[in-house]
Amino acid sequence: MSRARTGWQRVPAPVVDLVLVAVAAVDVLVVDMWDHTRPEAALAAVGCAALASRRRFPLGVFLLTLPVALMQDVAVAVLAALFTLAERSRDRRLLTVCVVLAAVASSTPWPLADADRTMALVFFVYGLATSVAPVLFGQLLQARRDLARRLVEVEEAREHERTLHAQAVLARERAQLAREMHDVVSHQVSLIAVRAGALQVAAKDADAKEAARTIRSLSVTTLDELRTMVTLLRASGGESTELTPQPTLADLRKLVESSGTHTELTGELPATVGTPAQRAFYRTVQEALTNVRKHAPGADARVELWQDADGIGVTVTNTPPTRPSLSLPGSQQGLVGLRERAEILHGTLDAGPTAQGGYRVRLRVPLSAD
């Protein structure tokens, strides 16, 4: 049933109207219209042809088909015009008047000289019942269409409600996460910064002072980024919140100098490298040097910026550790995040141990990356 309805809906409206005009014309011909005069036949032809415009002018087309009803008791043209008018009009009074007009026209004897009041009344009741049928079908189709539209609106409202509920849940989760980050992480990093500052002042050894200064500087930078992240989480996507200035290739040297690892920076990249690619290079070097400090204490590192025929990249290589590493927590998510950055830029990230016992991280992105 559904397939048949779908197939019928795919039939172009002009084709349906032309078929209806042909059916109405055949209906007029089989009632022996040849006995009527030429003006009568012309009026009937006009009424049938007018059905082609029934969708645009339903009331006018109905009025043009009334002469056909005068010439025969039940006319397809009149019924089709009534159905179209009922399908498109919401004026019940107009529909009532049109039903009465159609019944009067179909029950009026033609020619008028043959009038018989008794039979005219019988034919009027019969014509009234016949004319009501297409109006009821048209109104039923209109109600069905309204119901379908209402159901779509209800479904859209429910979908919007579900979206708002999901956004509210997400906002609560983000607010909770922001509170936890502020109350726990921010407090602990602040203590690290304070202790590092005190150690920098009290330390006698130059290396200890430099280490304390580096720790304090990194702690302050982390606090600034943490506050920005807390602000973003509290915003919950409701308003556009600007990020802090994102790192670029110009910040690489400062990153290397504050890494706490003996690192050599070599090579350079074109000035036309896009901001997303610069950020990916910076984060790759940052993550790689962090892993060197955690997992390869005492190792030397080398950061090499390079360019080939159709791509640019960075390679971070470290030597084997010179002393045992501390047992520090790790989620193994750093390299996962770097690979995701590389995929966004249509690049590749390779990471693995070297033959000398060290480790190497290599990021390459095409020159066309934004």
mmCIF file of C-alpha atoms in Angstrom:
data_model
loop_
_atom_site.group_PDB
_atom_site.id
_atom_site.type_symbol
_atom_site.label_atom_id
_atom_site.label_comp_id
_atom_site.label_asym_id
_atom_site.label_seq_id
_atom_site.Cartn_x
_atom_site.Cartn_y
_atom_site.Cartn_z
ATOM 1 C CA MET A 1 0.000 0.000 0.000
ATOM 2 C CA SER A 2 2.823 2.375 0.949
ATOM 3 C CA ARG A 3 4.694 1.631 -2.242
ATOM 4 C CA ALA A 4 1.594 2.260 -4.349
ATOM 5 C CA ARG A 5 1.012 5.608 -2.624
ATOM 6 C CA THR A 6 4.635 6.624 -3.103
ATOM 7 C CA GLY A 7 4.503 5.713 -6.786
ATOM 8 C CA TRP A 8 1.280 7.720 -7.223
ATOM 9 C CA GLN A 9 2.843 10.769 -5.540
ATOM 10 C CA ARG A 10 5.692 10.657 -8.009
ATOM 11 C CA VAL A 11 3.322 11.177 -10.970
ATOM 12 C CA PRO A 12 3.691 14.832 -12.046
ATOM 13 C CA ALA A 13 0.657 16.997 -11.288
ATOM 14 C CA PRO A 14 0.239 18.186 -14.917
ATOM 15 C CA VAL A 15 -0.016 14.574 -16.065
ATOM 16 C CA VAL A 16 -2.743 13.877 -13.519
ATOM 17 C CA ASP A 17 -4.644 16.985 -14.611
ATOM 18 C CA LEU A 18 -4.440 16.053 -18.288
ATOM 19 C CA VAL A 19 -5.723 12.543 -17.554
ATOM 20 C CA LEU A 20 -8.597 14.058 -15.562
ATOM 21 C CA VAL A 21 -9.474 16.395 -18.458
ATOM 22 C CA ALA A 22 -9.549 13.396 -20.816
ATOM 23 C CA VAL A 23 -11.766 11.379 -18.447
ATOM 24 C CA ALA A 24 -14.181 14.301 -18.062
ATOM 25 C CA ALA A 25 -14.332 14.744 -21.847
ATOM 26 C CA VAL A 26 -15.073 11.051 -22.383
ATOM 27 C CA ASP A 27 -17.742 11.231 -19.673
ATOM 28 C CA VAL A 28 -19.429 14.100 -21.518
ATOM 29 C CA LEU A 29 -19.243 12.318 -24.885
ATOM 30 C CA VAL A 30 -20.802 9.053 -23.717
ATOM 31 C CA VAL A 31 -23.922 10.901 -22.525
ATOM 32 C CA ASP A 32 -24.832 11.660 -26.157
ATOM 33 C CA MET A 33 -23.709 15.251 -26.197
ATOM 34 C CA TRP A 34 -24.163 15.239 -29.964
ATOM 35 C CA ASP A 35 -27.858 16.056 -29.424
ATOM 36 C CA HIS A 36 -26.968 19.431 -27.880
ATOM 37 C CA THR A 37 -26.360 22.645 -29.711
ATOM 38 C CA ARG A 38 -22.926 23.977 -30.496
ATOM 39 C CA PRO A 39 -23.006 26.600 -27.682
ATOM 40 C CA GLU A 40 -23.895 23.855 -25.204
ATOM 41 C CA ALA A 41 -21.104 21.633 -26.468
ATOM 42 C CA ALA A 42 -18.706 24.594 -26.294
ATOM 43 C CA LEU A 43 -19.669 25.259 -22.657
ATOM 44 C CA ALA A 44 -19.104 21.602 -21.826
ATOM 45 C CA ALA A 45 -15.704 21.648 -23.567
ATOM 46 C CA VAL A 46 -14.691 24.770 -21.635
ATOM 47 C CA GLY A 47 -15.722 23.142 -18.347
ATOM 48 C CA CYS A 48 -13.682 20.013 -19.073
ATOM 49 C CA ALA A 49 -10.625 21.952 -20.242
ATOM 50 C CA ALA A 50 -10.772 24.196 -17.169
ATOM 51 C CA LEU A 51 -9.882 21.185 -14.995
ATOM 52 C CA ALA A 52 -6.259 21.652 -16.097
ATOM 53 C CA SER A 53 -6.174 24.795 -13.895
ATOM 54 C CA ARG A 54 -8.134 23.390 -10.962
ATOM 55 C CA ARG A 55 -5.157 23.581 -8.549
ATOM 56 C CA ARG A 56 -4.585 27.311 -9.114
ATOM 57 C CA PHE A 57 -8.194 28.507 -9.478
ATOM 58 C CA PRO A 58 -10.416 25.901 -7.761
ATOM 59 C CA LEU A 59 -13.465 28.171 -7.316
ATOM 60 C CA GLY A 60 -13.324 29.557 -10.861
ATOM 61 C CA VAL A 61 -12.956 26.092 -12.346
ATOM 62 C CA PHE A 62 -15.954 24.876 -10.348
ATOM 63 C CA LEU A 63 -18.112 27.695 -11.705
ATOM 64 C CA LEU A 64 -17.001 26.873 -15.274
ATOM 65 C CA THR A 65 -18.056 23.225 -14.828
ATOM 66 C CA LEU A 66 -21.597 24.054 -13.657
ATOM 67 C CA PRO A 67 -23.019 24.153 -17.247
ATOM 68 C CA VAL A 68 -21.912 20.515 -17.622
ATOM 69 C CA ALA A 69 -24.081 19.665 -14.590
ATOM 70 C CA LEU A 70 -27.082 21.227 -16.344
ATOM 71 C CA MET A 71 -26.696 18.818 -19.245
ATOM 72 C CA GLN A 72 -26.227 15.554 -17.306
ATOM 73 C CA ASP A 73 -27.141 14.278 -13.881
ATOM 74 C CA VAL A 74 -23.684 13.159 -12.664
ATOM 75 C CA ALA A 75 -20.700 14.868 -14.304
ATOM 76 C CA VAL A 76 -17.114 13.879 -13.575
ATOM 77 C CA ALA A 77 -15.963 17.444 -14.249
ATOM 78 C CA VAL A 78 -18.213 18.888 -11.525
ATOM 79 C CA LEU A 79 -17.263 16.215 -8.984
ATOM 80 C CA ALA A 80 -13.558 16.726 -9.657
ATOM 81 C CA ALA A 81 -13.897 20.496 -9.312
ATOM 82 C CA LEU A 82 -15.797 20.094 -6.023
ATOM 83 C CA PHE A 83 -13.154 17.708 -4.675
ATOM 84 C CA THR A 84 -10.317 20.126 -5.501
ATOM 85 C CA LEU A 85 -12.174 23.075 -3.964
ATOM 86 C CA ALA A 86 -12.898 21.113 -0.762
ATOM 87 C CA GLU A 87 -9.286 19.930 -0.581
ATOM 88 C CA ARG A 88 -7.911 23.489 -0.738
ATOM 89 C CA SER A 89 -10.545 25.629 0.959
ATOM 90 C CA ARG A 90 -11.293 25.926 4.687
ATOM 91 C CA ASP A 91 -14.420 28.030 4.197
ATOM 92 C CA ARG A 92 -17.292 25.720 5.151
ATOM 93 C CA ARG A 93 -19.934 28.228 4.078
ATOM 94 C CA LEU A 94 -18.442 28.478 0.592
ATOM 95 C CA LEU A 95 -18.352 24.702 0.289
ATOM 96 C CA THR A 96 -21.990 24.466 1.376
ATOM 97 C CA VAL A 97 -23.050 27.008 -1.255
ATOM 98 C CA CYS A 98 -21.085 25.165 -3.945
ATOM 99 C CA VAL A 99 -22.683 21.831 -3.005
ATOM 100 C CA VAL A 100 -26.133 23.384 -3.288
ATOM 101 C CA LEU A 101 -25.271 24.983 -6.625
ATOM 102 C CA ALA A 102 -24.030 21.672 -7.992
ATOM 103 C CA ALA A 103 -27.184 19.888 -6.761
ATOM 104 C CA VAL A 104 -29.437 22.573 -8.278
ATOM 105 C CA ALA A 105 -27.587 22.439 -11.592
ATOM 106 C CA SER A 106 -27.729 18.645 -11.798
ATOM 107 C CA SER A 107 -31.445 18.518 -10.857
ATOM 108 C CA THR A 108 -32.607 21.314 -13.150
ATOM 109 C CA PRO A 109 -34.226 19.804 -16.267
ATOM 110 C CA TRP A 110 -32.633 20.675 -19.568
ATOM 111 C CA PRO A 111 -34.154 22.149 -21.585
ATOM 112 C CA LEU A 112 -36.226 24.065 -19.025
ATOM 113 C CA ALA A 113 -39.460 23.423 -20.879
ATOM 114 C CA ASP A 114 -39.412 19.823 -19.675
ATOM 115 C CA ALA A 115 -39.611 20.877 -15.999
ATOM 116 C CA ASP A 116 -41.338 18.461 -13.583
ATOM 117 C CA ARG A 117 -41.326 19.702 -9.998
ATOM 118 C CA THR A 118 -41.655 16.296 -8.373
ATOM 119 C CA MET A 119 -38.846 14.733 -10.342
ATOM 120 C CA ALA A 120 -36.794 17.907 -9.970
ATOM 121 C CA LEU A 121 -37.042 17.571 -6.176
ATOM 122 C CA VAL A 122 -36.014 13.914 -6.304
ATOM 123 C CA PHE A 123 -33.096 14.711 -8.558
ATOM 124 C CA PHE A 124 -32.124 17.612 -6.259
ATOM 125 C CA VAL A 125 -31.866 15.308 -3.236
ATOM 126 C CA TYR A 126 -29.919 12.795 -5.291
ATOM 127 C CA GLY A 127 -27.638 15.538 -6.629
ATOM 128 C CA LEU A 128 -27.146 16.914 -3.128
ATOM 129 C CA ALA A 129 -25.979 13.529 -1.851
ATOM 130 C CA THR A 130 -23.741 13.060 -4.881
ATOM 131 C CA SER A 131 -22.165 16.507 -4.464
ATOM 132 C CA VAL A 132 -21.505 16.033 -0.750
ATOM 133 C CA ALA A 133 -19.352 12.941 -1.368
ATOM 134 C CA PRO A 134 -16.375 14.647 -3.131
ATOM 135 C CA VAL A 135 -16.520 17.494 -0.592
ATOM 136 C CA LEU A 136 -16.230 15.017 2.282
ATOM 137 C CA PHE A 137 -13.326 13.238 0.585
ATOM 138 C CA GLY A 138 -11.588 16.569 -0.077
ATOM 139 C CA GLN A 139 -12.013 17.678 3.539
ATOM 140 C CA LEU A 140 -10.768 14.293 4.741
ATOM 141 C CA LEU A 141 -7.629 14.630 2.637
ATOM 142 C CA GLN A 142 -7.104 18.167 3.946
ATOM 143 C CA ALA A 143 -7.439 16.947 7.557
ATOM 144 C CA ARG A 144 -5.015 14.108 6.865
ATOM 145 C CA ARG A 145 -2.497 16.566 5.467
ATOM 146 C CA ASP A 146 -2.910 18.851 8.486
ATOM 147 C CA LEU A 147 -2.440 15.908 10.826
ATOM 148 C CA ALA A 148 0.729 14.823 9.049
ATOM 149 C CA ARG A 149 2.090 18.362 9.257
ATOM 150 C CA ARG A 150 1.202 18.512 12.951
ATOM 151 C CA LEU A 151 2.945 15.207 13.597
ATOM 152 C CA VAL A 152 6.079 16.550 11.903
ATOM 153 C CA GLU A 153 5.930 19.657 14.085
ATOM 154 C CA VAL A 154 5.505 17.539 17.214
ATOM 155 C CA GLU A 155 8.465 15.354 16.244
ATOM 156 C CA GLU A 156 10.587 18.424 15.575
ATOM 157 C CA ALA A 157 9.573 19.840 18.957
ATOM 158 C CA ARG A 158 10.502 16.575 20.666
ATOM 159 C CA GLU A 159 13.841 16.495 18.856
ATOM 160 C CA HIS A 160 14.499 20.070 19.935
ATOM 161 C CA GLU A 161 13.575 19.141 23.500
ATOM 162 C CA ARG A 162 15.959 16.180 23.416
ATOM 163 C CA THR A 163 18.711 18.444 22.100
ATOM 164 C CA LEU A 164 18.091 20.981 24.855
ATOM 165 C CA HIS A 165 18.133 18.207 27.456
ATOM 166 C CA ALA A 166 21.418 16.849 26.111
ATOM 167 C CA GLN A 167 22.890 20.345 26.136
ATOM 168 C CA ALA A 168 21.741 20.856 29.723
ATOM 169 C CA VAL A 169 23.328 17.573 30.790
ATOM 170 C CA LEU A 170 26.531 18.496 28.976
ATOM 171 C CA ALA A 171 26.526 21.933 30.609
ATOM 172 C CA ARG A 172 26.215 20.368 34.066
ATOM 173 C CA GLU A 173 29.035 17.940 33.329
ATOM 174 C CA ARG A 174 31.259 20.713 32.016
ATOM 175 C CA ALA A 175 30.512 22.890 35.041
ATOM 176 C CA GLN A 176 31.337 19.991 37.356
ATOM 177 C CA LEU A 177 34.573 19.340 35.480
ATOM 178 C CA ALA A 178 35.451 23.031 35.657
ATOM 179 C CA ARG A 179 34.921 23.028 39.428
ATOM 180 C CA GLU A 180 37.104 19.954 39.856
ATOM 181 C CA MET A 181 39.864 21.409 37.706
ATOM 182 C CA HIS A 182 39.773 24.702 39.580
ATOM 183 C CA ASP A 183 39.517 23.241 43.070
ATOM 184 C CA VAL A 184 42.039 20.413 42.707
ATOM 185 C CA VAL A 185 44.460 21.020 39.846
ATOM 186 C CA SER A 186 44.646 24.786 40.220
ATOM 187 C CA HIS A 187 45.294 24.505 43.957
ATOM 188 C CA GLN A 188 48.085 21.986 43.549
ATOM 189 C CA VAL A 189 49.783 23.816 40.682
ATOM 190 C CA SER A 190 49.606 27.048 42.697
ATOM 191 C CA LEU A 191 51.395 25.320 45.571
ATOM 192 C CA ILE A 192 54.057 24.081 43.155
ATOM 193 C CA ALA A 193 54.581 27.611 41.862
ATOM 194 C CA VAL A 194 54.847 29.037 45.392
ATOM 195 C CA ARG A 195 57.277 26.351 46.561
ATOM 196 C CA ALA A 196 59.372 26.740 43.410
ATOM 197 C CA GLY A 197 59.555 30.506 43.983
ATOM 198 C CA ALA A 198 60.695 29.998 47.567
ATOM 199 C CA LEU A 199 63.271 27.443 46.432
ATOM 200 C CA GLN A 200 64.564 29.835 43.782
ATOM 201 C CA VAL A 201 65.174 32.487 46.435
ATOM 202 C CA ALA A 202 66.692 30.164 49.044
ATOM 203 C CA ALA A 203 68.835 27.927 46.807
ATOM 204 C CA LYS A 204 72.590 28.569 46.783
ATOM 205 C CA ASP A 205 73.463 26.352 43.806
ATOM 206 C CA ALA A 206 73.054 27.976 40.372
ATOM 207 C CA ASP A 207 71.628 24.795 38.817
ATOM 208 C CA ALA A 208 69.082 24.508 41.611
ATOM 209 C CA LYS A 209 68.057 28.138 41.138
ATOM 210 C CA GLU A 210 67.624 27.582 37.402
ATOM 211 C CA ALA A 211 65.586 24.416 37.982
ATOM 212 C CA ALA A 212 63.379 26.221 40.494
ATOM 213 C CA ARG A 213 62.924 29.128 38.076
ATOM 214 C CA THR A 214 61.924 26.736 35.299
ATOM 215 C CA ILE A 215 59.437 24.957 37.560
ATOM 216 C CA ARG A 216 57.894 28.232 38.661
ATOM 217 C CA SER A 217 57.665 29.523 35.082
ATOM 218 C CA LEU A 218 56.021 26.341 33.854
ATOM 219 C CA SER A 219 53.609 26.373 36.803
ATOM 220 C CA VAL A 220 52.532 29.944 36.092
ATOM 221 C CA THR A 221 52.019 29.146 32.390
ATOM 222 C CA THR A 222 50.012 26.060 33.316
ATOM 223 C CA LEU A 223 47.830 28.103 35.664
ATOM 224 C CA ASP A 224 47.084 30.623 32.903
ATOM 225 C CA GLU A 225 46.081 27.867 30.462
ATOM 226 C CA LEU A 226 44.087 26.115 33.183
ATOM 227 C CA ARG A 227 42.105 29.271 33.946
ATOM 228 C CA THR A 228 41.305 29.643 30.249
ATOM 229 C CA MET A 229 40.117 26.036 30.053
ATOM 230 C CA VAL A 230 37.923 26.523 33.129
ATOM 231 C CA THR A 231 36.388 29.607 31.504
ATOM 232 C CA LEU A 232 35.705 27.637 28.311
ATOM 233 C CA LEU A 233 34.117 24.778 30.230
ATOM 234 C CA ARG A 234 31.871 27.125 32.189
ATOM 235 C CA ALA A 235 30.774 28.829 28.977
ATOM 236 C CA SER A 236 29.313 25.446 27.899
ATOM 237 C CA GLY A 237 29.285 26.534 24.274
ATOM 238 C CA GLY A 238 26.625 29.154 24.938
ATOM 239 C CA GLU A 239 28.855 32.075 23.964
ATOM 240 C CA SER A 240 31.956 32.325 21.864
ATOM 241 C CA THR A 241 34.971 32.457 24.186
ATOM 242 C CA GLU A 242 38.325 33.403 22.804
ATOM 243 C CA LEU A 243 41.221 31.076 23.431
ATOM 244 C CA THR A 244 44.464 32.372 24.852
ATOM 245 C CA PRO A 245 47.040 33.154 22.143
ATOM 246 C CA GLN A 246 47.976 29.779 20.700
ATOM 247 C CA PRO A 247 51.646 28.778 20.387
ATOM 248 C CA THR A 248 53.383 29.026 17.036
ATOM 249 C CA LEU A 249 56.771 28.123 15.576
ATOM 250 C CA ALA A 250 58.151 31.362 17.013
ATOM 251 C CA ASP A 251 57.636 29.923 20.503
ATOM 252 C CA LEU A 252 59.605 26.737 19.825
ATOM 253 C CA ARG A 253 62.952 28.133 20.977
ATOM 254 C CA LYS A 254 61.473 29.276 24.283
ATOM 255 C CA LEU A 255 59.883 25.851 24.706
ATOM 256 C CA VAL A 256 63.187 24.104 24.067
ATOM 257 C CA GLU A 257 65.073 26.378 26.474
ATOM 258 C CA SER A 258 62.530 25.781 29.271
ATOM 259 C CA SER A 259 62.186 22.031 28.684
ATOM 260 C CA GLY A 260 64.673 21.031 31.388
ATOM 261 C CA THR A 261 66.448 18.798 28.864
ATOM 262 C CA HIS A 262 69.615 19.456 26.889
ATOM 263 C CA THR A 263 67.976 19.979 23.504
ATOM 264 C CA GLU A 264 69.315 21.120 20.153
ATOM 265 C CA LEU A 265 66.963 22.915 17.753
ATOM 266 C CA THR A 266 67.901 22.807 14.083
ATOM 267 C CA GLY A 267 66.291 23.649 10.757
ATOM 268 C CA GLU A 268 63.490 26.027 9.885
ATOM 269 C CA LEU A 269 60.152 26.021 8.138
ATOM 270 C CA PRO A 270 58.602 28.435 5.600
ATOM 271 C CA ALA A 271 56.886 31.513 6.962
ATOM 272 C CA THR A 272 53.743 30.535 5.041
ATOM 273 C CA VAL A 273 52.980 27.539 7.279
ATOM 274 C CA GLY A 274 49.354 27.779 8.449
ATOM 275 C CA THR A 275 48.423 28.380 12.065
ATOM 276 C CA PRO A 276 46.906 24.886 12.638
ATOM 277 C CA ALA A 277 50.101 23.265 11.332
ATOM 278 C CA GLN A 278 52.289 25.509 13.506
ATOM 279 C CA ARG A 279 50.217 24.593 16.529
ATOM 280 C CA ALA A 280 50.524 20.891 15.697
ATOM 281 C CA PHE A 281 54.320 21.165 15.411
ATOM 282 C CA TYR A 282 54.539 23.000 18.737
ATOM 283 C CA ARG A 283 52.354 20.477 20.565
ATOM 284 C CA THR A 284 54.339 17.595 19.071
ATOM 285 C CA VAL A 285 57.634 19.011 20.302
ATOM 286 C CA GLN A 286 56.075 19.807 23.672
ATOM 287 C CA GLU A 287 54.735 16.276 24.138
ATOM 288 C CA ALA A 288 57.952 14.664 22.941
ATOM 289 C CA LEU A 289 60.164 16.691 25.310
ATOM 290 C CA THR A 290 57.776 16.015 28.181
ATOM 291 C CA ASN A 291 58.110 12.285 27.519
ATOM 292 C CA VAL A 292 61.903 12.646 27.413
ATOM 293 C CA ARG A 293 61.901 14.213 30.887
ATOM 294 C CA LYS A 294 59.555 11.547 32.236
ATOM 295 C CA HIS A 295 60.912 8.385 30.646
ATOM 296 C CA ALA A 296 64.521 9.186 29.681
ATOM 297 C CA PRO A 297 66.191 11.153 32.494
ATOM 298 C CA GLY A 298 69.579 12.534 31.531
ATOM 299 C CA ALA A 299 69.033 11.991 27.810
ATOM 300 C CA ASP A 300 69.834 14.573 25.173
ATOM 301 C CA ALA A 301 67.226 15.549 22.593
ATOM 302 C CA ARG A 302 67.322 16.944 19.104
ATOM 303 C CA VAL A 303 64.453 18.848 17.457
ATOM 304 C CA GLU A 304 64.782 19.063 13.690
ATOM 305 C CA LEU A 305 62.479 21.102 11.469
ATOM 306 C CA TRP A 306 62.585 19.978 7.839
ATOM 307 C CA GLN A 307 60.925 20.263 4.458
ATOM 308 C CA ASP A 308 60.788 17.897 1.482
ATOM 309 C CA ALA A 309 59.235 18.087 -1.980
ATOM 310 C CA ASP A 310 55.584 18.200 -0.919
ATOM 311 C CA GLY A 311 55.580 18.233 2.860
ATOM 312 C CA ILE A 312 56.957 19.784 6.019
ATOM 313 C CA GLY A 313 57.637 18.198 9.356
ATOM 314 C CA VAL A 314 59.417 17.988 12.665
ATOM 315 C CA THR A 315 61.424 15.124 14.163
ATOM 316 C CA VAL A 316 62.237 14.859 17.864
ATOM 317 C CA THR A 317 64.883 12.287 18.739
ATOM 318 C CA ASN A 318 66.403 11.546 22.142
ATOM 319 C CA THR A 319 69.344 9.442 23.254
ATOM 320 C CA PRO A 320 69.055 6.588 25.751
ATOM 321 C CA PRO A 321 68.510 7.614 29.400
ATOM 322 C CA THR A 322 71.560 7.893 31.661
ATOM 323 C CA ARG A 323 69.718 7.133 34.894
ATOM 324 C CA PRO A 324 66.587 5.223 35.921
ATOM 325 C CA SER A 325 63.313 6.988 35.331
ATOM 326 C CA LEU A 326 60.882 7.807 38.092
ATOM 327 C CA SER A 327 57.570 5.999 38.295
ATOM 328 C CA LEU A 328 55.201 8.668 37.004
ATOM 329 C CA PRO A 329 51.559 8.214 36.000
ATOM 330 C CA GLY A 330 50.791 8.161 32.296
ATOM 331 C CA SER A 331 47.563 7.757 30.331
ATOM 332 C CA GLN A 332 49.138 7.064 26.905
ATOM 333 C CA GLN A 333 46.813 9.732 25.516
ATOM 334 C CA GLY A 334 49.522 12.175 24.446
ATOM 335 C CA LEU A 335 50.500 10.323 21.279
ATOM 336 C CA VAL A 336 46.839 9.594 20.565
ATOM 337 C CA GLY A 337 46.106 13.322 20.606
ATOM 338 C CA LEU A 338 49.095 14.027 18.339
ATOM 339 C CA ARG A 339 47.904 11.427 15.833
ATOM 340 C CA GLU A 340 44.469 13.035 15.824
ATOM 341 C CA ARG A 341 46.047 16.421 15.098
ATOM 342 C CA ALA A 342 48.020 14.854 12.245
ATOM 343 C CA GLU A 343 44.907 13.234 10.766
ATOM 344 C CA ILE A 344 43.039 16.552 10.843
ATOM 345 C CA LEU A 345 45.859 18.064 8.779
ATOM 346 C CA HIS A 346 45.956 14.988 6.490
ATOM 347 C CA GLY A 347 49.433 14.203 7.816
ATOM 348 C CA THR A 348 51.154 11.280 9.554
ATOM 349 C CA LEU A 349 52.761 10.752 12.941
ATOM 350 C CA ASP A 350 55.356 8.047 13.533
ATOM 351 C CA ALA A 351 56.702 7.243 16.973
ATOM 352 C CA GLY A 352 58.926 4.430 18.180
ATOM 353 C CA PRO A 353 62.297 3.427 19.647
ATOM 354 C CA THR A 354 65.529 3.934 17.739
ATOM 355 C CA ALA A 355 68.280 1.371 17.122
ATOM 356 C CA GLN A 356 70.520 3.198 19.623
ATOM 357 C CA GLY A 357 68.039 2.763 22.473
ATOM 358 C CA GLY A 358 66.460 6.177 22.297
ATOM 359 C CA TYR A 359 63.084 7.284 20.973
ATOM 360 C CA ARG A 360 61.900 9.242 17.948
ATOM 361 C CA VAL A 361 58.700 11.137 17.164
ATOM 362 C CA ARG A 362 58.159 12.342 13.590
ATOM 363 C CA LEU A 363 55.274 14.483 12.352
ATOM 364 C CA ARG A 364 54.782 15.218 8.661
ATOM 365 C CA VAL A 365 52.013 17.284 7.070
ATOM 366 C CA PRO A 366 51.484 18.208 3.407
ATOM 367 C CA LEU A 367 52.349 21.704 2.242
ATOM 368 C CA SER A 368 48.686 22.315 1.453
ATOM 369 C CA ALA A 369 47.630 21.891 5.095
ATOM 370 C CA ASP A 370 45.942 25.005 6.469
#
